[in-house]
Amino acid sequence: MRRALSLLALGITLALTAAQPTMTLTSIKVVDMARTNKDQWRLKGYLDDPDGNITSAIDEVGTTATLQNSNDVVINTVAFDPAGCKLLNKDKGIICKAMGARMSLKRTKRVPKDVMITPHGAHNKTNPNPYYKILGVFRRQEFNVTVSTPLTAAFAIAGVGEFSATNTKCTEKDRKRTSKYLCMTGAPSPGNWTQQTAAGSRNWFSIASSSDGSKLAAVVGGGLIYTSTDSGANWAEQTGAGSRSWVSIASSSDGSKLAAVVLGGAIYTSTDSGVTWEERTAAGSRNWQSIASSADGTKLAAVDEGGLVYTSTDSGATWVDRTASGSRNWVSIASSSNGSKLAAVVEGGFIYTSTDSGVTWTPRATNASRDWFSIASSSDGSKLAAVVIGGSIYTSTDSGVTWGEQTAAGSRNWFSIASSSDGSKLAAVVQGGSIYKSTDSGVTWAEQTIAGSGSWNSIASSSNGSKLAAAENGGYIWTYA
């Protein structure tokens, strides 16, 4: 959706018609539930209508309300038919109803001071149109994409145009299978980095996160596996798999299924969030470097440095060596949520992608051999992000067919990168440097100075990108929320 004016101070973006109606939303609330037709959202705010044609237009042609996420992807759309709309007596506004939804515009003379709309004095005396209080409630909806903040609400009226508001001061709460989002007017919420000392200072090598960011699992090189069920505040030492040269760990979306690999050892899996572990000998003892998991934890993919790519479709019980991948210096692998799309990188080589769960592979970014070190994928596998140690960050929006160098974050010793499920939010760490975040798919980056400079080895992200966890070699685990 195109927007013509940005009110940066309030974090509000508007699309204006010639009549220039101005909308300010004091709040956008969203409840994302993992049940069919149970999602809901609501908005509150104010609308200034200088030309006085909004309510009459809605009465004639209806309106369409749209909820959008951080990268303008539509989360939900509700159409109000004019037959479901009714003008209020004495031109006091309009109320529209649709299945599970209700929207109203009602005249008001009282407008909060922080609402940036046209002063009453700017309205001519022959057409002293009022401000409207706008309220929208949308229940029994079904979101088809992942919710990520900031949030935008928009209205389109045929013959009049469209207007929208983006609220950037957001908070998010996750509980079991429900995620709640509240976005207000004001400056974006900065978020906080917290050093999690409960697990101690260790040689952390890799960290993985559940989709909601509440369950974390991390491995120590030459040590044990540790898990957390409260976003890193507290940790449990998991001795079931023993002390080993762990290098990588992956998690299912709910955090119940884990898979970890040992350098010069075997692959281990857990189905109870890390309490008990089973050694998977079918794949053999190899120089495992990285492992990736599908959302349900049934499809796994692992890479052997100097060897092949291996895949499993039964949560690690059996494995297939993918000879089509070739024997290479594989260092990292990523998977789409259904496990069909894989992407892996070679240190001193190219990027390789597969669209058939690892059966066949295609070399990508073949214009130059680079020291690729880590790769991340969106849930559908269309957006990829990879980092070069001693180089730049590269991104792709077509499942790896074409790649663009993102120079904004500079050339650094990038060690690990993580992605939100929609690929809009990225986070990467520098070995001997800082943590960096992007909210526009890698175009711009913000250095996270609070966590400081460290020997960062790994970073993980929740599905919406609001929660991060970074692991430092010879240091602590840090979390962002």
Coordinates of C-alpha atoms in Angstrom, one line a residue:
M1 CA 0.0 0.0 0.0
R2 CA 1.4 3.4 -1.0
R3 CA 1.7 6.1 1.6
A4 CA 2.2 9.7 1.0
L5 CA 3.1 11.2 4.4
S6 CA 5.1 10.0 7.4
L7 CA 4.6 11.4 10.9
L8 CA 7.8 10.1 12.4
A9 CA 7.3 11.6 15.8
L10 CA 4.2 9.5 16.4
G11 CA 5.2 6.5 14.2
I12 CA 2.1 7.1 12.1
T13 CA 2.0 6.7 8.3
L14 CA -1.0 7.9 6.3
A15 CA -2.3 7.4 2.8
L16 CA -4.2 10.5 1.9
T17 CA -6.8 11.3 -0.7
A18 CA -7.3 14.7 -2.3
A19 CA -9.7 15.5 0.6
Q20 CA -7.0 14.5 3.0
P21 CA -8.8 12.7 5.8
T22 CA -6.4 12.1 8.6
M23 CA -6.5 9.1 10.9
T24 CA -4.7 8.6 14.2
L25 CA -5.0 5.2 15.9
T26 CA -4.4 5.3 19.7
S27 CA -4.2 1.5 19.7
I28 CA -4.2 -1.6 17.6
K29 CA -4.7 -4.8 19.5
V30 CA -4.3 -8.3 18.0
V31 CA -4.9 -11.7 19.4
D32 CA -3.3 -14.5 17.3
M33 CA -4.6 -17.9 18.4
A34 CA -3.6 -21.3 17.0
R35 CA -7.2 -22.2 16.3
T36 CA -9.3 -21.9 13.2
N37 CA -11.4 -18.7 13.0
K38 CA -10.5 -17.6 16.5
D39 CA -8.1 -14.8 15.7
Q40 CA -9.2 -11.2 16.5
W41 CA -8.1 -7.6 16.3
R42 CA -9.4 -4.2 17.2
L43 CA -8.5 -0.6 16.8
K44 CA -9.3 2.7 18.5
G45 CA -8.6 6.2 17.2
Y46 CA -9.8 9.4 15.6
L47 CA -10.5 10.5 12.1
D48 CA -10.6 14.1 10.7
D49 CA -12.8 14.5 7.7
P50 CA -12.4 18.1 6.3
D51 CA -14.6 17.6 3.2
G52 CA -17.3 15.7 5.0
N53 CA -17.8 12.8 2.6
I54 CA -16.5 9.8 4.5
T55 CA -19.8 8.6 6.2
S56 CA -22.0 9.2 3.1
A57 CA -19.5 7.4 0.9
I58 CA -19.4 4.4 3.3
D59 CA -23.2 4.4 3.4
E60 CA -23.2 4.2 -0.4
V61 CA -20.3 1.8 -1.3
G62 CA -19.2 0.3 2.1
T63 CA -15.5 0.0 3.1
T64 CA -12.8 -2.5 3.5
A65 CA -10.6 -2.8 6.7
T66 CA -7.1 -4.3 6.4
L67 CA -4.6 -5.3 9.1
Q68 CA -1.0 -5.5 7.9
N69 CA 2.2 -6.6 9.6
S70 CA 5.7 -5.0 9.7
N71 CA 6.5 -5.5 6.0
D72 CA 3.1 -4.6 4.6
V73 CA 1.9 -8.1 4.2
V74 CA -1.8 -8.4 4.7
I75 CA -2.8 -10.3 7.9
N76 CA -6.5 -9.9 7.6
T77 CA -9.1 -8.2 5.5
V78 CA -12.8 -7.5 6.3
A79 CA -15.2 -6.1 3.8
F80 CA -18.2 -4.1 5.0
D81 CA -21.1 -4.2 2.5
P82 CA -23.1 -0.9 2.3
A83 CA -26.2 -3.0 3.2
G84 CA -24.6 -3.7 6.5
C85 CA -23.9 0.0 7.2
K86 CA -26.4 2.5 8.8
L87 CA -26.1 6.2 9.2
L88 CA -26.8 7.5 12.7
N89 CA -29.5 10.1 13.3
K90 CA -28.6 13.8 12.9
D91 CA -25.5 13.0 11.0
K92 CA -23.7 11.7 14.1
G93 CA -21.7 9.1 12.2
I94 CA -22.1 5.5 10.9
I95 CA -22.0 2.0 12.1
C96 CA -21.1 -1.0 9.9
K97 CA -21.4 -4.7 10.6
A98 CA -20.1 -7.8 8.9
M99 CA -19.7 -11.4 10.0
G100 CA -17.8 -11.2 13.4
A101 CA -16.9 -7.6 12.8
R102 CA -18.2 -4.1 13.7
M103 CA -16.9 -0.7 12.9
S104 CA -18.2 2.7 13.9
L105 CA -17.5 6.4 13.2
K106 CA -19.1 8.7 15.8
R107 CA -18.8 12.4 16.1
T108 CA -16.8 13.8 19.0
K109 CA -15.7 17.2 20.1
R110 CA -13.0 15.9 22.5
V111 CA -9.7 14.9 20.9
P112 CA -6.6 14.0 22.9
K113 CA -3.8 16.4 22.7
D114 CA -1.4 13.9 21.2
V115 CA -3.7 13.2 18.2
M116 CA -2.1 14.9 15.2
I117 CA -5.1 16.0 13.1
T118 CA -6.3 19.2 11.4
P119 CA -7.2 22.0 13.9
H120 CA -10.9 22.8 13.9
G121 CA -10.1 26.3 12.8
A122 CA -8.8 25.0 9.5
H123 CA -12.4 23.8 8.6
N124 CA -14.3 26.5 6.8
K125 CA -17.5 27.8 8.5
T126 CA -19.8 26.6 5.8
N127 CA -18.6 23.0 6.3
P128 CA -17.6 22.7 9.9
N129 CA -17.3 18.9 9.8
P130 CA -16.5 17.1 13.0
Y131 CA -13.8 14.8 14.2
Y132 CA -14.9 11.1 14.5
K133 CA -14.0 8.6 17.1
I134 CA -13.3 5.4 15.2
L135 CA -13.7 2.0 16.7
G136 CA -13.3 -1.4 15.0
V137 CA -13.7 -4.9 16.4
F138 CA -12.9 -7.9 14.3
R139 CA -13.7 -11.3 15.8
R140 CA -13.8 -14.8 14.5
Q141 CA -11.1 -14.1 11.9
E142 CA -8.3 -16.4 10.6
F143 CA -4.8 -15.0 10.1
N144 CA -3.0 -16.7 7.2
V145 CA 0.4 -15.1 7.9
T146 CA 2.6 -14.6 10.9
V147 CA 1.9 -11.5 12.9
S148 CA 4.9 -9.1 13.3
T149 CA 5.1 -5.6 14.6
P150 CA 4.7 -2.7 14.0
L151 CA 1.1 -3.0 12.9
T152 CA -0.8 -1.1 10.3
A153 CA -4.6 -0.7 10.0
A154 CA -6.1 0.7 6.8
F155 CA -9.5 1.6 5.3
A156 CA -10.3 1.7 1.6
I157 CA -13.5 3.4 0.3
A158 CA -14.3 3.3 -3.4
G159 CA -14.4 6.8 -4.9
V160 CA -12.8 8.4 -1.9
G161 CA -9.5 6.6 -1.5
E162 CA -7.7 4.9 1.4
F163 CA -6.1 6.0 4.6
S164 CA -4.0 4.1 7.1
A165 CA -2.1 4.4 10.4
T166 CA 1.0 2.5 11.5
N167 CA 1.6 2.2 15.3
T168 CA 5.2 1.4 16.2
K169 CA 5.2 1.5 20.0
C170 CA 4.4 -2.2 20.5
T171 CA 4.4 -4.9 23.2
E172 CA 4.0 -8.6 22.7
K173 CA 3.0 -11.4 25.1
D174 CA 3.0 -15.1 24.3
R175 CA 1.2 -17.7 26.4
K176 CA 0.9 -21.3 25.2
R177 CA -0.8 -21.1 21.9
T178 CA -1.9 -17.5 22.0
S179 CA 0.1 -14.4 21.1
K180 CA -1.1 -10.9 22.0
Y181 CA 0.1 -7.7 20.4
L182 CA -0.6 -4.1 21.5
C183 CA 0.7 -1.2 19.3
M184 CA 0.2 2.4 20.5
T185 CA 1.1 5.8 19.1
G186 CA 4.6 7.0 20.1
A187 CA 8.2 6.1 19.4
P188 CA 9.0 2.5 18.7
S189 CA 9.6 0.3 21.8
P190 CA 13.4 -0.1 22.1
G191 CA 13.3 -3.6 23.6
N192 CA 15.9 -4.8 26.1
W193 CA 19.0 -6.9 26.0
T194 CA 19.5 -9.0 29.1
Q195 CA 22.6 -11.0 30.2
Q196 CA 21.3 -14.3 31.4
T197 CA 23.7 -15.5 34.0
A198 CA 21.8 -18.5 35.3
A199 CA 23.5 -20.9 32.9
G200 CA 26.9 -19.5 33.6
S201 CA 29.8 -18.3 31.5
R202 CA 30.6 -21.1 29.1
N203 CA 31.9 -21.9 25.6
W204 CA 28.5 -21.6 24.0
F205 CA 28.5 -22.8 20.4
S206 CA 24.9 -22.8 19.3
I207 CA 21.4 -21.8 20.4
A208 CA 17.9 -22.6 19.1
S209 CA 14.5 -21.2 19.9
S210 CA 10.9 -22.3 19.8
S211 CA 8.6 -20.2 17.6
D212 CA 7.3 -18.1 20.5
G213 CA 10.8 -17.6 22.0
S214 CA 9.9 -19.1 25.3
K215 CA 11.8 -22.4 24.9
L216 CA 15.5 -22.1 24.3
A217 CA 18.2 -24.8 23.9
A218 CA 21.9 -24.2 23.8
V219 CA 25.0 -26.4 23.5
V220 CA 28.5 -26.0 25.0
G221 CA 31.6 -27.0 23.0
G222 CA 33.2 -29.7 25.3
G223 CA 30.3 -29.5 27.7
L224 CA 26.6 -30.2 28.1
I225 CA 23.2 -29.1 26.7
Y226 CA 21.1 -26.5 28.5
T227 CA 17.5 -25.7 28.1
S228 CA 15.2 -22.9 29.2
T229 CA 11.4 -22.7 29.3
D230 CA 11.1 -19.0 30.3
S231 CA 12.9 -17.3 27.5
G232 CA 16.3 -17.7 29.2
A233 CA 15.7 -16.5 32.7
N234 CA 16.3 -19.9 34.1
W235 CA 18.2 -22.9 32.7
A236 CA 18.3 -26.6 33.3
E237 CA 21.5 -28.6 32.7
Q238 CA 20.6 -31.7 30.6
T239 CA 23.0 -34.5 31.3
G240 CA 21.2 -37.2 29.3
A241 CA 23.3 -36.7 26.2
G242 CA 26.6 -36.3 28.1
S243 CA 29.5 -33.9 27.8
R244 CA 30.6 -33.7 24.1
S245 CA 32.0 -31.4 21.4
W246 CA 28.6 -30.0 20.6
V247 CA 28.5 -27.6 17.6
S248 CA 24.9 -27.1 16.6
I249 CA 21.4 -27.5 17.8
A250 CA 17.9 -27.2 16.2
S251 CA 14.4 -27.0 17.6
S252 CA 10.9 -27.8 16.4
S253 CA 8.5 -24.8 16.5
D254 CA 7.0 -25.9 19.8
G255 CA 10.4 -26.6 21.4
S256 CA 9.5 -30.2 22.2
K257 CA 11.8 -31.9 19.6
L258 CA 15.5 -31.0 19.6
A259 CA 18.3 -32.3 17.5
A260 CA 22.0 -31.6 18.1
V261 CA 25.3 -32.6 16.4
V262 CA 28.7 -33.4 17.7
L263 CA 32.0 -32.5 15.9
G264 CA 33.6 -35.9 15.2
G265 CA 30.7 -37.7 16.8
A266 CA 27.0 -38.6 16.3
I267 CA 23.6 -36.9 16.0
Y268 CA 21.4 -36.8 19.1
T269 CA 17.6 -36.1 19.3
S270 CA 15.1 -35.4 22.0
T271 CA 11.3 -35.5 22.0
D272 CA 10.8 -34.1 25.5
S273 CA 12.4 -30.7 25.2
G274 CA 15.9 -32.0 26.1
V275 CA 15.2 -34.0 29.2
T276 CA 16.1 -37.3 27.6
W277 CA 18.3 -37.9 24.5
E278 CA 18.8 -40.7 21.9
E279 CA 22.0 -41.2 20.0
R280 CA 21.2 -41.6 16.3
T281 CA 23.9 -43.9 14.9
A282 CA 22.4 -44.4 11.5
A283 CA 24.1 -41.3 10.1
G284 CA 27.5 -42.3 11.6
S285 CA 30.2 -40.4 13.4
R286 CA 31.2 -37.4 11.3
N287 CA 32.5 -33.9 11.4
W288 CA 29.0 -32.5 11.8
Q289 CA 28.8 -28.7 11.5
S290 CA 25.2 -27.8 11.5
I291 CA 21.7 -29.2 11.7
A292 CA 18.3 -27.8 10.8
S293 CA 14.7 -28.9 11.6
S294 CA 11.3 -28.6 10.0
A295 CA 8.6 -26.9 12.2
D296 CA 7.2 -30.3 13.4
G297 CA 10.6 -31.8 14.0
T298 CA 10.1 -34.7 11.7
K299 CA 12.4 -33.6 8.9
L300 CA 16.0 -33.0 9.7
A301 CA 19.0 -32.0 7.6
A302 CA 22.7 -32.0 8.7
V303 CA 25.9 -31.1 7.0
D304 CA 29.3 -32.9 7.3
E305 CA 32.4 -30.7 6.9
G306 CA 34.3 -32.3 4.0
G307 CA 31.4 -34.7 3.4
L308 CA 27.8 -34.7 2.3
V309 CA 24.4 -33.4 3.3
Y310 CA 22.3 -35.9 5.2
T311 CA 18.5 -35.8 5.7
S312 CA 16.0 -37.6 7.8
T313 CA 12.2 -37.8 7.5
D314 CA 11.5 -39.6 10.8
S315 CA 12.9 -37.3 13.4
G316 CA 16.4 -38.7 13.1
A317 CA 15.7 -42.5 13.3
T318 CA 17.0 -43.1 9.8
W319 CA 19.2 -41.0 7.5
V320 CA 19.9 -40.6 3.8
D321 CA 23.3 -39.4 2.5
R322 CA 22.5 -36.9 -0.3
T323 CA 25.2 -37.7 -2.8
A324 CA 23.9 -35.1 -5.2
S325 CA 25.0 -32.4 -2.8
G326 CA 28.6 -33.4 -3.3
S327 CA 31.4 -33.6 -0.8
R328 CA 32.2 -30.1 0.3
N329 CA 33.3 -28.0 3.2
W330 CA 29.7 -27.5 4.4
V331 CA 29.4 -25.2 7.5
S332 CA 25.7 -24.3 7.8
I333 CA 22.2 -25.4 6.7
A334 CA 18.7 -24.0 6.9
S335 CA 15.2 -25.4 6.3
S336 CA 11.8 -24.2 5.4
S337 CA 9.1 -25.0 7.9
N338 CA 7.9 -28.0 6.0
G339 CA 11.4 -29.3 5.3
S340 CA 11.0 -29.3 1.5
K341 CA 13.3 -26.3 0.9
L342 CA 16.9 -26.5 2.1
A343 CA 19.8 -24.0 1.8
A344 CA 23.4 -24.7 2.7
V345 CA 26.6 -22.9 2.5
V346 CA 30.2 -23.9 1.8
E347 CA 33.2 -22.1 3.4
G348 CA 35.4 -21.2 0.4
G349 CA 32.6 -22.1 -2.0
F350 CA 29.0 -21.4 -3.0
I351 CA 25.5 -21.5 -1.7
Y352 CA 23.4 -24.5 -2.6
T353 CA 19.6 -24.9 -2.5
S354 CA 17.2 -27.8 -2.8
T355 CA 13.5 -27.7 -3.3
D356 CA 12.9 -31.5 -2.8
S357 CA 14.1 -32.1 0.7
G358 CA 17.7 -32.6 -0.4
V359 CA 17.3 -35.0 -3.3
T360 CA 18.8 -32.5 -5.8
W361 CA 20.9 -29.4 -5.3
T362 CA 21.6 -26.3 -7.3
P363 CA 24.6 -24.0 -6.8
R364 CA 23.8 -20.4 -6.2
A365 CA 25.8 -17.1 -6.0
T366 CA 28.4 -18.7 -8.3
N367 CA 29.9 -15.4 -9.4
A368 CA 32.5 -15.7 -6.7
S369 CA 33.7 -18.2 -4.1
R370 CA 33.2 -16.8 -0.6
D371 CA 33.8 -17.9 3.0
W372 CA 30.1 -18.4 3.7
F373 CA 29.6 -19.2 7.4
S374 CA 25.9 -19.2 8.2
I375 CA 22.5 -19.2 6.5
A376 CA 18.9 -18.6 7.6
S377 CA 15.5 -19.1 5.9
S378 CA 12.0 -17.8 6.2
S379 CA 9.3 -20.3 6.9
D380 CA 8.3 -20.7 3.3
G381 CA 11.9 -20.8 2.1
S382 CA 11.5 -17.9 -0.3
K383 CA 13.6 -15.4 1.7
L384 CA 17.2 -16.4 2.6
A385 CA 20.0 -14.6 4.4
A386 CA 23.6 -15.7 4.5
V387 CA 26.8 -14.2 6.0
V388 CA 30.4 -14.3 5.0
I389 CA 33.2 -14.3 7.5
G390 CA 35.4 -11.4 6.7
G391 CA 32.7 -10.1 4.3
S392 CA 29.1 -8.9 3.9
I393 CA 25.6 -10.1 4.5
Y394 CA 23.7 -11.3 1.4
T395 CA 19.9 -11.8 1.0
S396 CA 17.6 -13.5 -1.5
T397 CA 13.9 -13.1 -2.0
D398 CA 13.5 -15.9 -4.6
S399 CA 14.6 -19.0 -2.7
G400 CA 18.2 -18.4 -3.6
V401 CA 18.0 -17.9 -7.4
T402 CA 19.4 -14.3 -7.1
W403 CA 21.3 -12.7 -4.3
G404 CA 21.9 -9.1 -3.2
E405 CA 24.8 -7.8 -1.1
Q406 CA 23.7 -5.8 1.9
T407 CA 26.5 -3.4 2.6
A408 CA 24.8 -1.3 5.3
A409 CA 26.2 -3.4 8.1
G410 CA 29.7 -3.4 6.7
S411 CA 32.3 -6.1 6.1
R412 CA 32.8 -8.1 9.3
N413 CA 33.5 -11.5 10.7
W414 CA 29.9 -12.5 10.6
F415 CA 29.4 -15.8 12.4
S416 CA 25.7 -16.5 12.6
I417 CA 22.4 -15.2 11.3
A418 CA 18.7 -15.8 12.2
S419 CA 15.4 -14.9 10.5
S420 CA 11.8 -14.3 11.5
S421 CA 9.3 -16.6 9.8
D422 CA 8.4 -14.0 7.2
G423 CA 12.0 -13.0 6.6
S424 CA 11.5 -9.3 7.4
K425 CA 13.4 -9.3 10.7
L426 CA 17.0 -10.5 10.7
A427 CA 19.6 -10.7 13.4
A428 CA 23.3 -11.5 12.9
V429 CA 26.4 -11.7 15.2
V430 CA 30.0 -10.8 14.7
Q431 CA 32.9 -12.9 16.1
G432 CA 34.8 -10.3 18.1
G433 CA 32.2 -7.6 17.4
S434 CA 28.5 -6.7 18.0
I435 CA 25.0 -8.0 17.4
Y436 CA 23.1 -6.4 14.5
K437 CA 19.4 -6.3 13.8
S438 CA 17.4 -5.5 10.7
T439 CA 13.6 -5.0 10.4
D440 CA 13.5 -4.5 6.6
S441 CA 14.9 -7.8 5.3
G442 CA 18.5 -6.7 5.6
V443 CA 18.4 -3.4 3.8
T444 CA 19.3 -1.4 7.0
W445 CA 20.9 -2.6 10.2
A446 CA 21.1 -1.4 13.8
E447 CA 24.1 -2.2 16.0
Q448 CA 23.0 -3.5 19.4
T449 CA 25.6 -1.9 21.6
I450 CA 24.0 -2.9 24.9
A451 CA 25.1 -6.5 24.6
G452 CA 28.6 -5.2 23.9
S453 CA 31.4 -6.7 21.8
G454 CA 32.0 -10.4 22.2
S455 CA 33.0 -13.7 20.7
W456 CA 29.4 -14.3 19.5
N457 CA 29.0 -17.8 18.1
S458 CA 25.2 -18.1 17.5
I459 CA 21.9 -16.3 17.4
A460 CA 18.3 -17.5 17.3
S461 CA 15.0 -15.8 16.7
S462 CA 11.3 -16.3 17.6
S463 CA 9.0 -16.6 14.6
N464 CA 7.9 -13.0 14.7
G465 CA 11.4 -11.7 15.4
S466 CA 10.5 -9.9 18.6
K467 CA 12.6 -12.3 20.8
L468 CA 16.3 -13.1 20.2
A469 CA 18.9 -15.2 22.0
A470 CA 22.6 -14.9 21.4
A471 CA 25.3 -17.2 22.6
E472 CA 28.9 -16.1 23.3
N473 CA 32.0 -18.3 23.3
G474 CA 33.6 -17.9 26.6
G475 CA 30.8 -15.7 27.9
Y476 CA 27.0 -15.7 28.6
I477 CA 23.8 -16.0 26.8
W478 CA 22.0 -12.8 26.1
T479 CA 18.3 -12.4 25.3
Y480 CA 16.3 -9.6 23.7
A481 CA 12.6 -9.0 24.2

